[in-house]
mmCIF file of C-alpha atoms and ligand atoms in Angstrom:
data_model
loop_
_atom_site.group_PDB
_atom_site.id
_atom_site.type_symbol
_atom_site.label_atom_id
_atom_site.label_comp_id
_atom_site.label_asym_id
_atom_site.label_seq_id
_atom_site.Cartn_x
_atom_site.Cartn_y
_atom_site.Cartn_z
ATOM 1 C CA MET A 1 126.817 -108.169 14.341
ATOM 2 C CA THR A 2 123.710 -106.577 15.273
ATOM 3 C CA SER A 3 123.170 -105.190 18.581
ATOM 4 C CA GLN A 4 120.142 -107.262 19.625
ATOM 5 C CA THR A 5 119.705 -109.108 22.854
ATOM 6 C CA PRO A 6 118.464 -112.664 22.289
ATOM 7 C CA ASP A 7 117.690 -113.377 25.952
ATOM 8 C CA SER A 8 117.359 -110.205 27.809
ATOM 9 C CA SER A 9 114.366 -110.956 30.124
ATOM 10 C CA LEU A 10 116.050 -113.458 32.285
ATOM 11 C CA GLY A 11 119.462 -111.952 33.305
ATOM 12 C CA GLN A 12 121.009 -115.267 31.522
ATOM 13 C CA VAL A 13 123.100 -115.691 28.512
ATOM 14 C CA HIS A 14 123.534 -118.901 27.038
ATOM 15 C CA ILE A 15 126.511 -119.983 25.412
ATOM 16 C CA ASP A 16 125.788 -122.760 23.079
ATOM 17 C CA LEU A 17 128.526 -125.460 22.708
ATOM 18 C CA GLY A 18 126.515 -128.823 22.287
ATOM 19 C CA ASP A 19 126.998 -130.941 25.387
ATOM 20 C CA ARG A 20 129.743 -128.128 26.905
ATOM 21 C CA SER A 21 126.879 -125.626 26.741
ATOM 22 C CA TYR A 22 126.200 -123.458 30.053
ATOM 23 C CA SER A 23 124.548 -120.134 31.008
ATOM 24 C CA ILE A 24 125.930 -116.966 32.390
ATOM 25 C CA ALA A 25 123.851 -115.585 35.124
ATOM 26 C CA ILE A 26 123.997 -111.900 35.592
ATOM 27 C CA GLY A 27 122.399 -109.452 38.039
ATOM 28 C CA PRO A 28 122.763 -108.080 41.580
ATOM 29 C CA GLY A 29 122.430 -110.795 44.549
ATOM 30 C CA LEU A 30 123.483 -113.836 43.088
ATOM 31 C CA LEU A 31 126.471 -114.584 45.048
ATOM 32 C CA ASP A 32 124.962 -115.860 48.140
ATOM 33 C CA ALA A 33 121.589 -117.059 46.894
ATOM 34 C CA PRO A 34 121.356 -120.888 47.163
ATOM 35 C CA ALA A 35 119.221 -120.903 44.020
ATOM 36 C CA THR A 36 122.172 -119.377 41.832
ATOM 37 C CA TYR A 37 123.972 -122.896 42.454
ATOM 38 C CA ALA A 38 120.871 -125.432 41.738
ATOM 39 C CA HIS A 39 121.017 -128.147 39.219
ATOM 40 C CA LEU A 40 124.944 -128.224 39.254
ATOM 41 C CA PRO A 41 126.516 -131.753 39.231
ATOM 42 C CA VAL A 42 125.942 -133.338 42.511
ATOM 43 C CA ALA A 43 128.932 -134.156 44.749
ATOM 44 C CA THR A 44 129.997 -134.946 48.117
ATOM 45 C CA SER A 45 132.380 -131.865 48.240
ATOM 46 C CA ALA A 46 133.250 -128.534 46.639
ATOM 47 C CA LEU A 47 136.574 -126.535 46.799
ATOM 48 C CA ILE A 48 136.354 -122.783 46.587
ATOM 49 C CA VAL A 49 139.382 -121.355 44.981
ATOM 50 C CA THR A 50 140.015 -117.689 45.789
ATOM 51 C CA ASN A 51 142.946 -115.359 46.804
ATOM 52 C CA ASP A 52 143.765 -113.342 50.017
ATOM 53 C CA THR A 53 142.173 -110.226 48.814
ATOM 54 C CA VAL A 54 138.474 -111.656 47.971
ATOM 55 C CA ALA A 55 138.382 -114.451 50.589
ATOM 56 C CA PRO A 56 137.699 -111.744 53.407
ATOM 57 C CA LEU A 57 135.203 -109.944 51.142
ATOM 58 C CA TYR A 58 133.102 -113.048 49.717
ATOM 59 C CA ALA A 59 134.262 -116.554 50.763
ATOM 60 C CA ASP A 60 131.769 -116.747 53.790
ATOM 61 C CA ARG A 61 128.882 -115.686 51.856
ATOM 62 C CA LEU A 62 129.684 -118.135 48.885
ATOM 63 C CA THR A 63 130.288 -120.697 51.210
ATOM 64 C CA ARG A 64 126.943 -120.347 53.165
ATOM 65 C CA ALA A 65 125.110 -120.298 49.773
ATOM 66 C CA LEU A 66 126.729 -123.682 48.910
ATOM 67 C CA GLU A 67 126.047 -125.336 52.242
ATOM 68 C CA SER A 68 122.669 -126.589 51.050
ATOM 69 C CA HIS A 69 124.207 -128.405 47.884
ATOM 70 C CA TYR A 70 127.505 -129.854 49.220
ATOM 71 C CA PRO A 71 128.145 -131.883 52.579
ATOM 72 C CA ARG A 72 131.761 -130.662 52.687
ATOM 73 C CA ILE A 73 132.906 -127.204 51.325
ATOM 74 C CA HIS A 74 136.501 -126.668 51.393
ATOM 75 C CA LEU A 75 138.642 -123.263 50.760
ATOM 76 C CA VAL A 76 142.057 -122.567 49.268
ATOM 77 C CA SER A 77 143.353 -118.975 49.241
ATOM 78 C CA LEU A 78 145.990 -117.979 46.825
ATOM 79 C CA PRO A 79 148.441 -115.304 46.848
ATOM 80 C CA ASP A 80 147.183 -112.324 44.951
ATOM 81 C CA GLY A 81 148.204 -111.071 41.742
ATOM 82 C CA GLU A 82 149.424 -111.793 38.045
ATOM 83 C CA SER A 83 152.846 -112.431 39.363
ATOM 84 C CA HIS A 84 151.354 -115.352 41.396
ATOM 85 C CA LYS A 85 149.971 -116.937 38.068
ATOM 86 C CA THR A 86 152.479 -119.674 38.142
ATOM 87 C CA TRP A 87 153.004 -123.559 38.454
ATOM 88 C CA GLU A 88 153.868 -122.894 42.213
ATOM 89 C CA THR A 89 150.446 -121.409 43.006
ATOM 90 C CA LEU A 90 148.739 -123.897 40.677
ATOM 91 C CA ASN A 91 150.222 -126.455 42.864
ATOM 92 C CA LEU A 92 148.647 -124.923 45.972
ATOM 93 C CA ILE A 93 145.268 -125.958 44.405
ATOM 94 C CA PHE A 94 146.320 -129.487 43.785
ATOM 95 C CA ASP A 95 147.587 -129.626 47.405
ATOM 96 C CA ALA A 96 144.483 -128.665 48.640
ATOM 97 C CA LEU A 97 142.294 -131.085 46.471
ATOM 98 C CA LEU A 98 144.578 -133.786 47.452
ATOM 99 C CA THR A 99 144.886 -133.044 51.149
ATOM 100 C CA HIS A 100 141.081 -132.724 51.455
ATOM 101 C CA GLY A 101 140.602 -136.230 49.660
ATOM 102 C CA CYS A 102 138.595 -134.656 46.870
ATOM 103 C CA ASP A 103 137.319 -137.113 44.319
ATOM 104 C CA ARG A 104 136.552 -136.688 40.579
ATOM 105 C CA LYS A 105 133.016 -135.477 41.233
ATOM 106 C CA THR A 106 134.330 -132.623 43.399
ATOM 107 C CA VAL A 107 132.827 -129.327 42.176
ATOM 108 C CA MET A 108 135.522 -126.481 42.280
ATOM 109 C CA PHE A 109 134.493 -122.723 42.404
ATOM 110 C CA ALA A 110 136.527 -120.035 41.069
ATOM 111 C CA LEU A 111 135.843 -117.094 43.374
ATOM 112 C CA GLY A 112 138.010 -114.018 42.066
ATOM 113 C CA GLY A 113 139.156 -112.195 39.011
ATOM 114 C CA GLY A 114 140.836 -113.555 35.968
ATOM 115 C CA VAL A 115 143.865 -114.800 37.683
ATOM 116 C CA VAL A 116 141.915 -117.055 40.041
ATOM 117 C CA GLY A 117 139.529 -117.982 37.137
ATOM 118 C CA ASP A 118 142.153 -119.013 34.722
ATOM 119 C CA MET A 119 144.111 -121.133 37.168
ATOM 120 C CA THR A 120 141.008 -122.713 38.680
ATOM 121 C CA GLY A 121 139.914 -123.749 35.272
ATOM 122 C CA PHE A 122 143.383 -125.129 34.517
ATOM 123 C CA ALA A 123 143.386 -126.932 37.978
ATOM 124 C CA ALA A 124 139.762 -128.427 37.267
ATOM 125 C CA ALA A 125 141.026 -129.455 33.777
ATOM 126 C CA SER A 126 143.790 -131.578 34.938
ATOM 127 C CA TYR A 127 142.760 -132.739 38.492
ATOM 128 C CA MET A 128 142.132 -136.429 37.990
ATOM 129 C CA ARG A 129 141.768 -135.481 34.167
ATOM 130 C CA GLY A 130 139.043 -133.218 34.745
ATOM 131 C CA VAL A 131 136.440 -132.162 37.409
ATOM 132 C CA PRO A 132 133.657 -129.819 37.027
ATOM 133 C CA PHE A 133 134.095 -126.002 37.935
ATOM 134 C CA VAL A 134 131.891 -122.992 37.963
ATOM 135 C CA GLN A 135 133.240 -119.303 37.498
ATOM 136 C CA VAL A 136 132.193 -116.786 40.030
ATOM 137 C CA PRO A 137 133.949 -113.905 38.711
ATOM 138 C CA THR A 138 134.290 -110.721 40.827
ATOM 139 C CA THR A 139 136.187 -108.269 38.632
ATOM 140 C CA LEU A 140 134.598 -106.540 35.702
ATOM 141 C CA LEU A 141 137.160 -108.090 33.443
ATOM 142 C CA ALA A 142 136.508 -111.429 34.545
ATOM 143 C CA GLN A 143 132.549 -110.884 34.047
ATOM 144 C CA VAL A 144 132.876 -109.528 30.690
ATOM 145 C CA ASP A 145 135.600 -111.873 29.356
ATOM 146 C CA SER A 146 137.754 -114.187 31.436
ATOM 147 C CA SER A 147 135.251 -116.384 32.912
ATOM 148 C CA VAL A 148 133.292 -117.165 29.681
ATOM 149 C CA GLY A 149 134.749 -119.304 27.262
ATOM 150 C CA GLY A 150 136.880 -121.637 28.646
ATOM 151 C CA LYS A 151 140.451 -120.624 28.194
ATOM 152 C CA THR A 152 142.417 -121.407 31.243
ATOM 153 C CA ALA A 153 146.271 -120.890 31.894
ATOM 154 C CA ILE A 154 149.101 -119.958 33.796
ATOM 155 C CA ASN A 155 152.065 -117.683 32.814
ATOM 156 C CA HIS A 156 155.555 -118.778 32.082
ATOM 157 C CA PRO A 157 158.363 -116.153 32.287
ATOM 158 C CA LEU A 158 158.711 -116.329 28.627
ATOM 159 C CA GLY A 159 155.063 -115.787 27.699
ATOM 160 C CA LYS A 160 151.877 -115.004 28.975
ATOM 161 C CA ASN A 161 149.113 -117.755 29.553
ATOM 162 C CA MET A 162 151.394 -120.194 27.517
ATOM 163 C CA ILE A 163 150.572 -123.237 29.572
ATOM 164 C CA GLY A 164 146.816 -124.226 29.780
ATOM 165 C CA ALA A 165 143.866 -125.849 28.333
ATOM 166 C CA PHE A 166 140.487 -125.268 27.057
ATOM 167 C CA TYR A 167 137.818 -126.428 29.669
ATOM 168 C CA GLN A 168 134.574 -125.001 29.762
ATOM 169 C CA PRO A 169 132.713 -124.132 33.158
ATOM 170 C CA GLN A 170 129.441 -125.433 34.059
ATOM 171 C CA ARG A 171 128.030 -122.017 34.843
ATOM 172 C CA VAL A 172 129.324 -118.472 35.376
ATOM 173 C CA VAL A 173 127.747 -116.383 37.993
ATOM 174 C CA CYS A 174 128.152 -112.707 37.562
ATOM 175 C CA ASP A 175 126.963 -110.767 40.786
ATOM 176 C CA LEU A 176 127.064 -107.165 39.830
ATOM 177 C CA ASP A 177 127.113 -106.294 43.504
ATOM 178 C CA THR A 178 130.565 -107.503 44.086
ATOM 179 C CA LEU A 179 132.001 -105.016 41.670
ATOM 180 C CA LYS A 180 131.153 -102.299 44.454
ATOM 181 C CA THR A 181 134.415 -103.154 46.041
ATOM 182 C CA LEU A 182 136.561 -103.263 43.133
ATOM 183 C CA PRO A 183 139.487 -100.753 43.041
ATOM 184 C CA PRO A 184 139.052 -97.962 40.579
ATOM 185 C CA ARG A 185 142.251 -98.968 38.846
ATOM 186 C CA GLU A 186 140.788 -102.425 38.350
ATOM 187 C CA LEU A 187 137.260 -101.222 37.224
ATOM 188 C CA SER A 188 139.324 -99.227 34.380
ATOM 189 C CA ALA A 189 141.317 -102.443 33.375
ATOM 190 C CA GLY A 190 137.792 -104.106 32.830
ATOM 191 C CA LEU A 191 136.556 -101.308 30.736
ATOM 192 C CA ALA A 192 139.120 -102.211 28.224
ATOM 193 C CA GLU A 193 137.648 -105.541 27.648
ATOM 194 C CA VAL A 194 134.227 -103.883 27.373
ATOM 195 C CA ILE A 195 135.491 -101.491 24.797
ATOM 196 C CA LYS A 196 137.162 -104.199 22.971
ATOM 197 C CA TYR A 197 133.687 -105.663 21.634
ATOM 198 C CA GLY A 198 132.761 -102.470 19.841
ATOM 199 C CA PRO A 199 135.440 -102.126 17.171
ATOM 200 C CA ILE A 200 135.597 -106.122 16.615
ATOM 201 C CA ALA A 201 131.796 -106.853 16.520
ATOM 202 C CA ASP A 202 129.317 -104.127 17.301
ATOM 203 C CA MET A 203 129.549 -100.262 16.689
ATOM 204 C CA ALA A 204 126.264 -99.804 18.142
ATOM 205 C CA PHE A 205 127.443 -101.058 21.501
ATOM 206 C CA TYR A 206 130.604 -98.876 21.039
ATOM 207 C CA ASP A 207 128.297 -95.874 20.595
ATOM 208 C CA TRP A 208 126.441 -96.903 23.615
ATOM 209 C CA ILE A 209 129.727 -97.450 25.632
ATOM 210 C CA GLU A 210 130.757 -93.924 24.444
ATOM 211 C CA SER A 211 127.677 -92.201 25.545
ATOM 212 C CA ARG A 212 127.455 -93.996 29.042
ATOM 213 C CA MET A 213 131.232 -94.067 29.806
ATOM 214 C CA ASP A 214 130.838 -91.505 32.636
ATOM 215 C CA ALA A 215 128.202 -93.865 33.951
ATOM 216 C CA LEU A 216 130.299 -96.562 33.643
ATOM 217 C CA VAL A 217 133.191 -95.113 35.662
ATOM 218 C CA ALA A 218 130.766 -94.085 38.216
ATOM 219 C CA ARG A 219 129.493 -97.627 38.746
ATOM 220 C CA ASP A 220 126.096 -96.896 37.717
ATOM 221 C CA PRO A 221 124.205 -100.275 38.296
ATOM 222 C CA GLU A 222 122.361 -100.253 35.063
ATOM 223 C CA ALA A 223 125.170 -98.994 32.799
ATOM 224 C CA LEU A 224 127.315 -101.922 34.372
ATOM 225 C CA GLY A 225 124.659 -104.534 33.832
ATOM 226 C CA HIS A 226 124.139 -103.549 30.207
ATOM 227 C CA ALA A 227 128.005 -103.575 29.664
ATOM 228 C CA VAL A 228 128.396 -106.996 31.293
ATOM 229 C CA ARG A 229 125.444 -108.654 29.480
ATOM 230 C CA ARG A 230 126.189 -107.398 26.014
ATOM 231 C CA SER A 231 129.927 -108.193 26.413
ATOM 232 C CA CYS A 232 128.717 -111.614 27.214
ATOM 233 C CA GLU A 233 126.464 -111.945 24.589
ATOM 234 C CA ILE A 234 129.117 -110.907 21.904
ATOM 235 C CA LYS A 235 131.644 -113.412 23.471
ATOM 236 C CA ALA A 236 129.337 -116.210 23.752
ATOM 237 C CA TRP A 237 128.434 -115.452 19.836
ATOM 238 C CA VAL A 238 132.071 -115.797 19.069
ATOM 239 C CA VAL A 239 133.010 -118.662 21.222
ATOM 240 C CA GLY A 240 129.900 -120.524 20.140
ATOM 241 C CA GLN A 241 131.102 -120.450 16.524
ATOM 242 C CA ASP A 242 134.858 -121.175 17.384
ATOM 243 C CA GLU A 243 135.387 -122.854 20.663
ATOM 244 C CA ARG A 244 139.087 -123.624 20.141
ATOM 245 C CA GLU A 245 140.253 -120.643 18.193
ATOM 246 C CA GLY A 246 140.776 -122.007 14.653
ATOM 247 C CA GLY A 247 140.027 -118.679 13.143
ATOM 248 C CA LEU A 248 137.175 -116.241 14.491
ATOM 249 C CA ARG A 249 137.608 -116.261 18.080
ATOM 250 C CA ALA A 250 141.181 -114.634 17.617
ATOM 251 C CA ILE A 251 139.793 -111.210 17.155
ATOM 252 C CA LEU A 252 138.810 -111.401 20.872
ATOM 253 C CA ASN A 253 142.477 -110.839 21.232
ATOM 254 C CA PHE A 254 142.406 -107.042 19.684
ATOM 255 C CA GLY A 255 145.076 -105.047 21.209
ATOM 256 C CA HIS A 256 146.534 -108.353 22.945
ATOM 257 C CA THR A 257 149.662 -108.599 20.779
ATOM 258 C CA PHE A 258 150.847 -105.448 21.933
ATOM 259 C CA GLY A 259 149.377 -105.715 25.133
ATOM 260 C CA HIS A 260 151.158 -109.189 25.975
ATOM 261 C CA ALA A 261 154.403 -107.821 25.170
ATOM 262 C CA ILE A 262 153.823 -104.647 27.463
ATOM 263 C CA GLU A 263 152.767 -107.125 30.246
ATOM 264 C CA ALA A 264 155.590 -109.547 29.823
ATOM 265 C CA GLY A 265 158.232 -106.609 28.976
ATOM 266 C CA MET A 266 157.099 -104.882 32.056
ATOM 267 C CA GLY A 267 156.973 -107.873 34.519
ATOM 268 C CA TYR A 268 153.684 -109.488 35.094
ATOM 269 C CA GLY A 269 151.529 -107.228 37.461
ATOM 270 C CA GLN A 270 153.321 -103.917 36.742
ATOM 271 C CA TRP A 271 150.884 -102.931 34.152
ATOM 272 C CA LEU A 272 147.321 -104.680 34.593
ATOM 273 C CA HIS A 273 146.138 -106.902 32.062
ATOM 274 C CA GLY A 274 143.414 -104.461 31.037
ATOM 275 C CA GLU A 275 145.814 -101.473 30.969
ATOM 276 C CA ALA A 276 147.935 -103.198 28.678
ATOM 277 C CA VAL A 277 145.102 -104.197 26.547
ATOM 278 C CA GLY A 278 143.866 -100.689 26.377
ATOM 279 C CA CYS A 279 147.020 -99.286 25.353
ATOM 280 C CA GLY A 280 147.395 -102.458 22.970
ATOM 281 C CA MET A 281 143.915 -101.408 21.092
ATOM 282 C CA VAL A 282 145.382 -98.184 20.524
ATOM 283 C CA MET A 283 148.526 -99.493 18.878
ATOM 284 C CA ALA A 284 146.526 -101.939 16.996
ATOM 285 C CA ALA A 285 143.999 -99.240 15.559
ATOM 286 C CA ARG A 286 147.192 -97.115 14.728
ATOM 287 C CA LEU A 287 148.574 -100.404 12.995
ATOM 288 C CA SER A 288 144.986 -100.859 11.317
ATOM 289 C CA ALA A 289 145.474 -97.113 9.917
ATOM 290 C CA ALA A 290 148.922 -97.557 8.755
ATOM 291 C CA LEU A 291 147.543 -100.677 6.702
ATOM 292 C CA GLY A 292 145.243 -98.371 5.067
ATOM 293 C CA LEU A 293 142.131 -100.074 6.885
ATOM 294 C CA VAL A 294 140.808 -97.318 8.937
ATOM 295 C CA ASP A 295 141.124 -93.679 8.956
ATOM 296 C CA GLN A 296 142.861 -91.609 11.418
ATOM 297 C CA ALA A 297 139.577 -90.447 12.937
ATOM 298 C CA PHE A 298 138.664 -94.012 13.970
ATOM 299 C CA VAL A 299 142.099 -94.070 15.791
ATOM 300 C CA GLU A 300 141.522 -90.708 17.682
ATOM 301 C CA ARG A 301 137.846 -91.909 18.604
ATOM 302 C CA LEU A 302 139.242 -94.931 20.197
ATOM 303 C CA THR A 303 142.109 -93.497 21.895
ATOM 304 C CA ALA A 304 139.700 -90.826 23.386
ATOM 305 C CA LEU A 305 137.396 -93.454 24.743
ATOM 306 C CA VAL A 306 140.293 -95.595 26.402
ATOM 307 C CA ARG A 307 141.695 -92.541 27.933
ATOM 308 C CA ARG A 308 138.260 -91.638 29.268
ATOM 309 C CA ALA A 309 137.827 -95.200 30.745
ATOM 310 C CA GLY A 310 141.191 -94.102 32.833
ATOM 311 C CA LEU A 311 143.524 -96.333 30.794
ATOM 312 C CA PRO A 312 146.805 -95.364 29.243
ATOM 313 C CA THR A 313 147.298 -94.542 25.625
ATOM 314 C CA GLU A 314 151.037 -94.252 25.538
ATOM 315 C CA ALA A 315 153.102 -97.331 25.581
ATOM 316 C CA PRO A 316 156.015 -97.991 27.936
ATOM 317 C CA VAL A 317 159.713 -98.226 26.717
ATOM 318 C CA LEU A 318 160.722 -101.895 27.351
ATOM 319 C CA ASP A 319 164.273 -101.671 26.366
ATOM 320 C CA ALA A 320 166.114 -98.126 26.528
ATOM 321 C CA LYS A 321 168.766 -99.798 23.815
ATOM 322 C CA ASP A 322 166.415 -101.402 21.492
ATOM 323 C CA ASN A 323 162.847 -100.791 22.247
ATOM 324 C CA VAL A 324 161.361 -101.879 19.056
ATOM 325 C CA GLY A 325 163.579 -105.177 18.959
ATOM 326 C CA ARG A 326 162.258 -106.088 22.422
ATOM 327 C CA TYR A 327 158.840 -105.567 21.493
ATOM 328 C CA LEU A 328 159.208 -107.535 18.365
ATOM 329 C CA ALA A 329 160.841 -110.406 20.191
ATOM 330 C CA LEU A 330 158.271 -110.667 22.935
ATOM 331 C CA MET A 331 155.406 -110.301 20.227
ATOM 332 C CA ARG A 332 156.859 -113.402 18.586
ATOM 333 C CA VAL A 333 156.163 -115.491 21.627
ATOM 334 C CA ASP A 334 152.251 -114.740 21.274
ATOM 335 C CA LYS A 335 150.309 -117.870 20.681
ATOM 336 C CA LYS A 336 148.979 -116.387 17.351
ATOM 337 C CA ALA A 337 152.423 -116.122 15.840
ATOM 338 C CA GLU A 338 153.200 -118.793 13.131
ATOM 339 C CA ALA A 339 156.651 -119.911 12.537
ATOM 340 C CA GLY A 340 158.042 -116.698 14.166
ATOM 341 C CA GLU A 341 155.723 -114.514 11.902
ATOM 342 C CA ILE A 342 153.538 -111.969 14.314
ATOM 343 C CA LYS A 343 149.975 -112.040 13.647
ATOM 344 C CA PHE A 344 147.849 -108.917 14.753
ATOM 345 C CA VAL A 345 144.137 -108.438 15.020
ATOM 346 C CA VAL A 346 143.313 -105.386 12.929
ATOM 347 C CA ILE A 347 140.332 -103.652 12.435
ATOM 348 C CA ASP A 348 139.271 -103.909 8.638
ATOM 349 C CA ARG A 349 136.432 -101.770 9.177
ATOM 350 C CA PRO A 350 134.584 -100.433 12.539
ATOM 351 C CA GLY A 351 132.688 -103.232 13.750
ATOM 352 C CA HIS A 352 134.655 -106.041 11.805
ATOM 353 C CA ALA A 353 138.211 -107.356 12.674
ATOM 354 C CA ARG A 354 140.587 -109.903 11.065
ATOM 355 C CA VAL A 355 143.974 -111.440 11.840
ATOM 356 C CA GLN A 356 147.160 -110.861 9.398
ATOM 357 C CA SER A 357 150.760 -110.033 9.593
ATOM 358 C CA ALA A 358 152.426 -106.701 8.908
ATOM 359 C CA PRO A 359 155.734 -105.450 7.914
ATOM 360 C CA ASP A 360 158.417 -105.143 10.474
ATOM 361 C CA ASP A 361 158.917 -101.642 9.508
ATOM 362 C CA LEU A 362 155.373 -100.667 9.751
ATOM 363 C CA VAL A 363 155.205 -102.114 13.231
ATOM 364 C CA ALA A 364 158.335 -100.262 14.263
ATOM 365 C CA ARG A 365 156.604 -97.146 13.188
ATOM 366 C CA VAL A 366 153.541 -97.962 15.226
ATOM 367 C CA ILE A 367 155.776 -98.569 18.352
ATOM 368 C CA ASN A 368 157.815 -95.604 17.944
ATOM 369 C CA THR A 369 154.731 -93.500 17.447
ATOM 370 C CA SER A 370 153.019 -94.914 20.568
ATOM 371 C CA VAL A 371 155.961 -94.762 22.905
ATOM 372 C CA ARG A 372 155.755 -92.193 26.016
ATOM 373 C CA LEU A 373 159.101 -90.422 25.935
ATOM 374 C CA PRO A 374 160.894 -90.438 29.478
HETATM 375 P P1 LIG B 401 142.850 -110.252 38.938
HETATM 376 O O1 LIG B 401 142.388 -111.510 39.045
HETATM 377 O O2 LIG B 401 144.368 -109.951 39.270
HETATM 378 O O3 LIG B 401 142.055 -109.296 39.818
HETATM 379 C C1 LIG B 401 142.391 -107.704 39.918
HETATM 380 C C2 LIG B 401 142.593 -107.454 41.415
HETATM 381 O O4 LIG B 401 141.294 -107.287 42.025
HETATM 382 C C3 LIG B 401 143.343 -108.370 42.276
HETATM 383 O O5 LIG B 401 144.052 -107.846 43.200
HETATM 384 C C4 LIG B 401 141.913 -109.134 42.973
HETATM 385 O O6 LIG B 401 142.341 -109.821 44.248
HETATM 386 C C5 LIG B 401 141.057 -108.051 43.346
HETATM 387 N N1 LIG B 401 139.828 -108.275 43.263
HETATM 388 C C6 LIG B 401 138.863 -109.173 42.721
HETATM 389 N N2 LIG B 401 137.553 -108.899 42.817
HETATM 390 C C7 LIG B 401 137.579 -108.123 43.705
HETATM 391 C C8 LIG B 401 136.413 -107.453 44.333
HETATM 392 N N3 LIG B 401 135.073 -107.678 44.016
HETATM 393 N N4 LIG B 401 136.668 -106.284 45.121
HETATM 394 C C9 LIG B 401 137.878 -106.070 45.535
HETATM 395 N N5 LIG B 401 138.948 -106.592 44.868
HETATM 396 C C10 LIG B 401 138.947 -107.667 44.047
HETATM 397 O O7 LIG B 401 142.922 -109.369 37.307
HETATM 398 P P2 LIG B 401 141.725 -109.615 36.321
HETATM 399 O O8 LIG B 401 141.722 -108.193 35.655
HETATM 400 O O9 LIG B 401 140.322 -109.965 36.981
HETATM 401 O O10 LIG B 401 141.913 -110.634 35.408
HETATM 402 C C11 LIG B 401 143.296 -110.534 34.589
HETATM 403 C C12 LIG B 401 143.527 -111.851 34.269
HETATM 404 O O11 LIG B 401 142.532 -112.511 33.308
HETATM 405 C C13 LIG B 401 144.855 -111.913 33.297
HETATM 406 O O12 LIG B 401 145.963 -113.107 34.047
HETATM 407 C C14 LIG B 401 144.566 -112.343 32.212
HETATM 408 O O13 LIG B 401 145.436 -112.876 31.368
HETATM 409 C C15 LIG B 401 143.367 -113.252 32.222
HETATM 410 N N6 LIG B 401 142.210 -113.045 31.352
HETATM 411 C C16 LIG B 401 141.942 -114.419 30.687
HETATM 412 C C17 LIG B 401 140.893 -114.370 29.643
HETATM 413 C C18 LIG B 401 140.469 -115.810 29.253
HETATM 414 O O14 LIG B 401 139.684 -115.849 28.251
HETATM 415 N N7 LIG B 401 140.784 -116.710 30.028
HETATM 416 C C19 LIG B 401 140.496 -113.205 29.062
HETATM 417 C C20 LIG B 401 141.112 -111.929 29.450
HETATM 418 C C21 LIG B 401 141.921 -112.043 30.730
HETATM 419 N N1 LIG B 402 139.900 -113.300 25.828
HETATM 420 C C1 LIG B 402 140.104 -113.776 24.734
HETATM 421 C C2 LIG B 402 139.492 -115.371 24.589
HETATM 422 O O1 LIG B 402 138.609 -115.376 25.327
HETATM 423 O O2 LIG B 402 139.581 -115.652 23.269
#
């Protein structure tokens, strides 16, 4: 893929999915500008779904911006954290929709990070068999990845994002100003998903990330704006070709097979999703090298960049007695696995990825090489 920006003048990235197409608005000052929410479906009510951390920061501002569009605006605030991405929390959204008498035209707004976005999207997909929703992502990770593309889900204790639906939002609103209040650890987690787009699709973007990593960590607005925009363009390009992950879209899961095992194995919320993906990308790069697809220099280059983003590069021990066995068991629950055979996203040349299986002994070697010794 080339590094051209198809629509760089407007602060909008378009995702082309026929009658499910929508735009991603990117820029500062969008959250509380009423114009941001013009031309959405007409409804008598809106429900803002957020969480207990984000609500005090941004819920009033979003409510005011929506007042000229919807006569009734309701709000439900969920407990914060990956450990709450569950049926119980999802039910709080349905409770709010039903308690407020929301009808099938009600527009839902997901205000928060990927956890709020994934759960709101799933609730929107299933309430009255589907109501419109808008993503208003407030973490870097959500702006560059989770709010775009229509994957919605909750976790199951046996596997991450195992219960969900493909359901596209009506619009995505990435207000770059919201990133100013993000804790540093969460910013780093988002950078993992930004880095991801380089090895799988665009090494020119990867070169740019390397050259601007210090600015990204320092939250330079111009650097963050470009990172969000280019990430969304690449994601829109992939999803536009393969909305329901029949093939190509799986490359967006680079680092996620190992990463999901780390998240589930440590207990959801111990390692942030982006931290697990950062370490998982290093492990997936090592696997790519072990398969003879990339050289060791590529692995070292990626490891250094992940580290500069403030992310872990050494894998945790998930089971003191049988660590490799535990990793393998968790990875067999991954959605890409087929008949128990684990599939990995590997880099077959820098800037290009594919999905394939790998011999267990090779995977075991990668896990053993990657593990942080206590
Ligand atoms: P998150 O939603 O837990 O948010 C991280 C933390 O930041 C939370 O404590 C949140 O309350 C807080 N926060 C959010 N915005 C803030 C702000 N502006 N200022 C201060 N604090 C703020 O985590 P995340 O990293 O955004 O998302 C991770 C989730 O996204 C995971 O569940 C992952 O599975 C999912 N995900 C989904 C997709 C997809 O395609 N649907 C892709 C990648 C990740
Ligand atoms: N984050 C992976 C995907 O959207 O497919």
